[in-house]
mmCIF file of C-alpha atoms in Angstrom:
data_model
loop_
_atom_site.group_PDB
_atom_site.id
_atom_site.type_symbol
_atom_site.label_atom_id
_atom_site.label_comp_id
_atom_site.label_asym_id
_atom_site.label_seq_id
_atom_site.Cartn_x
_atom_site.Cartn_y
_atom_site.Cartn_z
ATOM 1 C CA MET A 1 -6.617 -12.112 -29.550
ATOM 2 C CA GLN A 2 -3.580 -14.350 -29.657
ATOM 3 C CA THR A 3 -0.537 -14.708 -27.418
ATOM 4 C CA ASN A 4 2.977 -14.944 -28.853
ATOM 5 C CA ARG A 5 2.647 -18.730 -28.862
ATOM 6 C CA GLY A 6 -0.621 -18.720 -30.698
ATOM 7 C CA VAL A 7 -2.671 -19.708 -27.658
ATOM 8 C CA ARG A 8 -6.049 -18.021 -27.472
ATOM 9 C CA GLN A 9 -6.490 -15.836 -24.393
ATOM 10 C CA PRO A 10 -9.733 -15.623 -22.434
ATOM 11 C CA PRO A 11 -11.959 -12.534 -22.858
ATOM 12 C CA ALA A 12 -10.365 -9.340 -21.549
ATOM 13 C CA ASP A 13 -12.552 -9.094 -18.418
ATOM 14 C CA LYS A 14 -11.793 -12.686 -17.389
ATOM 15 C CA PHE A 15 -8.110 -12.221 -18.223
ATOM 16 C CA HIS A 16 -7.809 -9.147 -15.982
ATOM 17 C CA ALA A 17 -9.862 -10.779 -13.231
ATOM 18 C CA ARG A 18 -7.499 -13.754 -13.264
ATOM 19 C CA ARG A 19 -4.484 -11.415 -13.170
ATOM 20 C CA ALA A 20 -5.936 -9.710 -10.095
ATOM 21 C CA GLU A 21 -6.580 -13.079 -8.448
ATOM 22 C CA LEU A 22 -3.030 -14.275 -9.075
ATOM 23 C CA ALA A 23 -1.548 -10.954 -8.008
ATOM 24 C CA GLU A 24 -3.379 -11.030 -4.689
ATOM 25 C CA ALA A 25 -2.360 -14.631 -4.085
ATOM 26 C CA ALA A 26 1.275 -13.739 -4.758
ATOM 27 C CA LEU A 27 1.340 -10.819 -2.318
ATOM 28 C CA GLU A 28 2.487 -12.849 0.675
ATOM 29 C CA THR A 29 5.463 -14.269 -1.220
ATOM 30 C CA LEU A 30 6.303 -10.858 -2.647
ATOM 31 C CA GLY A 31 6.154 -9.319 0.807
ATOM 32 C CA GLU A 32 8.458 -12.002 2.165
ATOM 33 C CA LEU A 33 11.059 -11.789 -0.616
ATOM 34 C CA GLY A 34 10.972 -8.140 -1.660
ATOM 35 C CA TYR A 35 11.768 -6.866 -5.127
ATOM 36 C CA ALA A 36 15.401 -7.892 -5.461
ATOM 37 C CA ARG A 37 14.888 -11.565 -4.594
ATOM 38 C CA THR A 38 11.647 -12.041 -6.472
ATOM 39 C CA SER A 39 11.249 -13.803 -9.803
ATOM 40 C CA LEU A 40 8.242 -15.481 -11.373
ATOM 41 C CA ARG A 41 9.928 -18.840 -10.840
ATOM 42 C CA GLU A 42 10.557 -18.098 -7.157
ATOM 43 C CA ILE A 43 6.942 -17.059 -6.658
ATOM 44 C CA ALA A 44 5.775 -20.229 -8.383
ATOM 45 C CA GLN A 45 7.944 -22.352 -6.069
ATOM 46 C CA LYS A 46 6.385 -20.726 -3.004
ATOM 47 C CA SER A 47 2.785 -20.798 -4.223
ATOM 48 C CA GLU A 48 0.266 -23.167 -5.757
ATOM 49 C CA PHE A 49 0.759 -21.707 -9.233
ATOM 50 C CA THR A 50 3.091 -23.000 -11.898
ATOM 51 C CA HIS A 51 5.722 -20.845 -13.531
ATOM 52 C CA GLY A 52 3.898 -21.299 -16.818
ATOM 53 C CA VAL A 53 0.628 -19.936 -15.427
ATOM 54 C CA LEU A 54 2.336 -16.862 -13.972
ATOM 55 C CA HIS A 55 4.268 -16.253 -17.177
ATOM 56 C CA TYR A 56 1.043 -16.526 -19.186
ATOM 57 C CA TYR A 57 -0.656 -13.755 -17.217
ATOM 58 C CA PHE A 58 2.380 -11.575 -16.492
ATOM 59 C CA THR A 59 5.191 -10.642 -18.845
ATOM 60 C CA ASP A 60 7.810 -10.456 -16.070
ATOM 61 C CA LYS A 61 8.246 -9.844 -12.356
ATOM 62 C CA LEU A 62 7.853 -6.091 -12.809
ATOM 63 C CA ASP A 63 4.412 -6.676 -14.311
ATOM 64 C CA LEU A 64 3.395 -9.017 -11.471
ATOM 65 C CA ILE A 65 4.743 -6.842 -8.650
ATOM 66 C CA THR A 66 3.127 -3.724 -10.076
ATOM 67 C CA CYS A 67 -0.206 -5.485 -10.475
ATOM 68 C CA SER A 68 0.023 -6.891 -6.942
ATOM 69 C CA ILE A 69 0.845 -3.628 -5.220
ATOM 70 C CA ARG A 70 -1.806 -1.743 -7.192
ATOM 71 C CA HIS A 71 -4.355 -4.346 -6.126
ATOM 72 C CA TYR A 72 -3.327 -4.073 -2.474
ATOM 73 C CA LYS A 73 -3.132 -0.280 -2.374
ATOM 74 C CA ALA A 74 -6.543 0.032 -4.044
ATOM 75 C CA LYS A 75 -7.960 -1.406 -0.826
ATOM 76 C CA CYS A 76 -5.656 0.669 1.382
ATOM 77 C CA VAL A 77 -6.831 4.006 0.032
ATOM 78 C CA THR A 78 -10.411 3.283 1.172
ATOM 79 C CA ARG A 79 -9.413 1.847 4.557
ATOM 80 C CA TYR A 80 -10.357 4.998 6.463
ATOM 81 C CA ASP A 81 -13.463 6.047 4.499
ATOM 82 C CA ALA A 82 -15.907 4.553 7.011
ATOM 83 C CA VAL A 83 -14.148 6.370 9.856
ATOM 84 C CA ILE A 84 -14.328 9.664 7.952
ATOM 85 C CA ALA A 85 -18.013 9.162 7.187
ATOM 86 C CA SER A 86 -19.108 8.133 10.688
ATOM 87 C CA ALA A 87 -17.022 10.378 12.963
ATOM 88 C CA GLN A 88 -19.000 13.226 14.509
ATOM 89 C CA THR A 89 -16.185 14.741 16.550
ATOM 90 C CA ARG A 90 -12.465 15.308 16.140
ATOM 91 C CA GLU A 91 -11.824 12.814 18.929
ATOM 92 C CA GLU A 92 -13.867 10.107 17.184
ATOM 93 C CA LEU A 93 -12.062 10.682 13.914
ATOM 94 C CA GLN A 94 -8.635 10.714 15.554
ATOM 95 C CA GLU A 95 -9.229 7.515 17.503
ATOM 96 C CA GLY A 96 -10.808 5.773 14.513
ATOM 97 C CA PHE A 97 -7.854 6.721 12.337
ATOM 98 C CA ILE A 98 -5.344 5.617 14.960
ATOM 99 C CA ASP A 99 -7.120 2.297 15.475
ATOM 100 C CA ARG A 100 -6.976 1.526 11.751
ATOM 101 C CA LEU A 101 -3.370 2.693 11.550
ATOM 102 C CA SER A 102 -2.404 0.394 14.402
ATOM 103 C CA GLU A 103 -4.245 -2.494 12.760
ATOM 104 C CA THR A 104 -2.579 -2.134 9.381
ATOM 105 C CA ILE A 105 0.992 -1.773 10.641
ATOM 106 C CA ARG A 106 0.592 -4.764 12.980
ATOM 107 C CA GLU A 107 -1.249 -7.058 10.580
ATOM 108 C CA GLU A 108 0.243 -6.148 7.191
ATOM 109 C CA PRO A 109 3.852 -5.025 7.730
ATOM 110 C CA ARG A 110 5.200 -7.066 4.801
ATOM 111 C CA MET A 111 2.805 -5.444 2.383
ATOM 112 C CA HIS A 112 3.886 -1.990 3.474
ATOM 113 C CA CYS A 113 7.550 -3.001 3.216
ATOM 114 C CA LEU A 114 6.884 -4.207 -0.332
ATOM 115 C CA TRP A 115 5.338 -0.838 -1.186
ATOM 116 C CA TYR A 116 8.338 1.108 0.110
ATOM 117 C CA ASP A 117 10.659 -1.305 -1.682
ATOM 118 C CA LEU A 118 8.785 -0.727 -4.927
ATOM 119 C CA ARG A 119 8.790 3.033 -4.451
ATOM 120 C CA SER A 120 12.557 2.988 -3.897
ATOM 121 C CA GLN A 121 13.041 0.885 -7.020
ATOM 122 C CA ALA A 122 11.132 3.518 -9.002
ATOM 123 C CA LEU A 123 14.190 5.739 -8.582
ATOM 124 C CA PHE A 124 16.026 3.291 -10.848
ATOM 125 C CA GLU A 125 13.334 1.452 -12.845
ATOM 126 C CA ASP A 126 11.443 3.505 -15.412
ATOM 127 C CA GLY A 127 8.794 0.806 -15.595
ATOM 128 C CA PHE A 128 7.671 1.434 -12.017
ATOM 129 C CA ARG A 129 7.444 5.204 -12.060
ATOM 130 C CA GLY A 130 4.022 5.733 -13.576
ATOM 131 C CA ASP A 131 2.329 3.229 -11.282
ATOM 132 C CA VAL A 132 4.183 4.445 -8.195
ATOM 133 C CA ALA A 133 3.265 8.059 -8.941
ATOM 134 C CA GLU A 134 -0.396 7.102 -9.378
ATOM 135 C CA ILE A 135 -0.493 5.110 -6.130
ATOM 136 C CA ASP A 136 1.331 7.877 -4.261
ATOM 137 C CA HIS A 137 -1.228 10.393 -5.511
ATOM 138 C CA LYS A 138 -4.111 8.236 -4.262
ATOM 139 C CA LEU A 139 -2.462 7.815 -0.867
ATOM 140 C CA GLU A 140 -1.901 11.558 -0.672
ATOM 141 C CA ASP A 141 -5.600 12.091 -1.409
ATOM 142 C CA MET A 142 -6.466 9.613 1.347
ATOM 143 C CA VAL A 143 -4.446 11.528 3.944
ATOM 144 C CA TRP A 144 -5.956 14.804 2.742
ATOM 145 C CA ARG A 145 -9.502 13.444 3.135
ATOM 146 C CA ILE A 146 -8.778 12.336 6.693
ATOM 147 C CA MET A 147 -7.200 15.579 7.795
ATOM 148 C CA SER A 148 -9.661 17.808 5.932
ATOM 149 C CA ARG A 149 -12.521 16.180 7.812
ATOM 150 C CA TYR A 150 -10.570 16.407 11.072
ATOM 151 C CA ALA A 151 -10.034 20.131 10.540
ATOM 152 C CA GLU A 152 -13.660 20.630 9.495
ATOM 153 C CA LEU A 153 -14.933 18.990 12.686
ATOM 154 C CA GLY A 154 -12.915 21.548 14.646
ATOM 155 C CA GLY A 155 -14.075 24.487 12.565
ATOM 156 C CA ARG A 156 -10.569 24.937 11.191
ATOM 157 C CA GLU A 157 -8.802 24.905 7.851
ATOM 158 C CA LEU A 158 -5.632 23.068 6.976
ATOM 159 C CA MET A 159 -2.667 25.415 6.756
ATOM 160 C CA ILE A 160 -0.403 22.995 4.899
ATOM 161 C CA SER A 161 -0.295 21.682 1.350
ATOM 162 C CA SER A 162 -1.537 18.223 0.460
ATOM 163 C CA SER A 163 1.930 17.041 -0.547
ATOM 164 C CA ALA A 164 3.570 18.311 2.654
ATOM 165 C CA LEU A 165 0.835 16.740 4.761
ATOM 166 C CA TYR A 166 1.321 13.387 3.049
ATOM 167 C CA ALA A 167 5.086 13.604 3.480
ATOM 168 C CA LEU A 168 4.663 14.123 7.238
ATOM 169 C CA PHE A 169 2.425 11.109 7.807
ATOM 170 C CA ASP A 170 4.155 8.873 5.285
ATOM 171 C CA GLY A 171 7.580 9.679 6.706
ATOM 172 C CA LEU A 172 6.440 8.852 10.226
ATOM 173 C CA PHE A 173 4.842 5.614 9.095
ATOM 174 C CA GLN A 174 7.900 4.457 7.173
ATOM 175 C CA GLN A 175 10.246 5.288 10.056
ATOM 176 C CA TYR A 176 8.229 3.350 12.609
ATOM 177 C CA LEU A 177 7.509 0.512 10.186
ATOM 178 C CA LEU A 178 11.258 -0.106 9.979
ATOM 179 C CA ARG A 179 11.468 -0.184 13.757
ATOM 180 C CA HIS A 180 8.441 -2.487 13.950
ATOM 181 C CA VAL A 181 9.840 -5.055 11.496
ATOM 182 C CA SER A 182 13.116 -4.843 13.431
ATOM 183 C CA ASN A 183 11.183 -6.173 16.460
ATOM 184 C CA ASP A 184 11.167 -2.931 18.428
ATOM 185 C CA PRO A 185 8.231 -3.383 20.874
ATOM 186 C CA ASP A 186 7.881 0.386 21.306
ATOM 187 C CA ALA A 187 7.588 1.165 17.605
ATOM 188 C CA VAL A 188 3.815 0.990 17.175
ATOM 189 C CA PRO A 189 2.872 2.683 20.485
ATOM 190 C CA GLU A 190 5.306 5.506 19.751
ATOM 191 C CA LEU A 191 3.978 5.895 16.196
ATOM 192 C CA LEU A 192 0.437 6.262 17.511
ATOM 193 C CA GLN A 193 1.601 8.755 20.114
ATOM 194 C CA GLU A 194 3.328 10.829 17.428
ATOM 195 C CA VAL A 195 0.178 10.814 15.289
ATOM 196 C CA ARG A 196 -1.911 11.982 18.253
ATOM 197 C CA ARG A 197 0.475 14.899 18.704
ATOM 198 C CA LEU A 198 0.732 15.703 15.005
ATOM 199 C CA MET A 199 -2.938 15.824 14.070
ATOM 200 C CA PRO A 200 -3.897 18.860 16.227
ATOM 201 C CA MET A 201 -0.745 20.674 15.092
ATOM 202 C CA VAL A 202 -1.622 20.529 11.394
ATOM 203 C CA GLY A 203 -5.424 20.390 11.541
#
């Protein structure tokens, strides 16, 4: 398999593993700059990688950003699985979910901002839409798993569709994320309070 310049690429598994490694390493810079201000050259200047290396593994910034956010969100969608599996009561599941939610918004706000930036860009960039739709679907499934188990532990059934349920939690998270990155000290506590109120209402 040859590149456009006639340079032999590594085997496919090593090539994709290296892409994933570079994408993860670039996440911090991507989160800092956002979509509009990001280029492969800018990422190279703020990281240990040369522009040539990034350009070898990624065709353009769209390719790199998509790979990076897919890599990050692949971990996000399993963040709550241990809580779902271990919780024996609704209270345990609710508190475990809230603890993880608090942790991710406090520790990884830039990554979440990058995701919302990318999702907004999908309204204008055809190249993002397939990946954004796939990630959104996995996040929707994640929320459904959490709330289905929460309802089950209370002997109840969810009376809301999966897409509406996701929209509720995602909308809350995005609203309070904006407040959090705007240095509002009440943003995270109020988000957690809203989630505590919402969960019994829908499940």
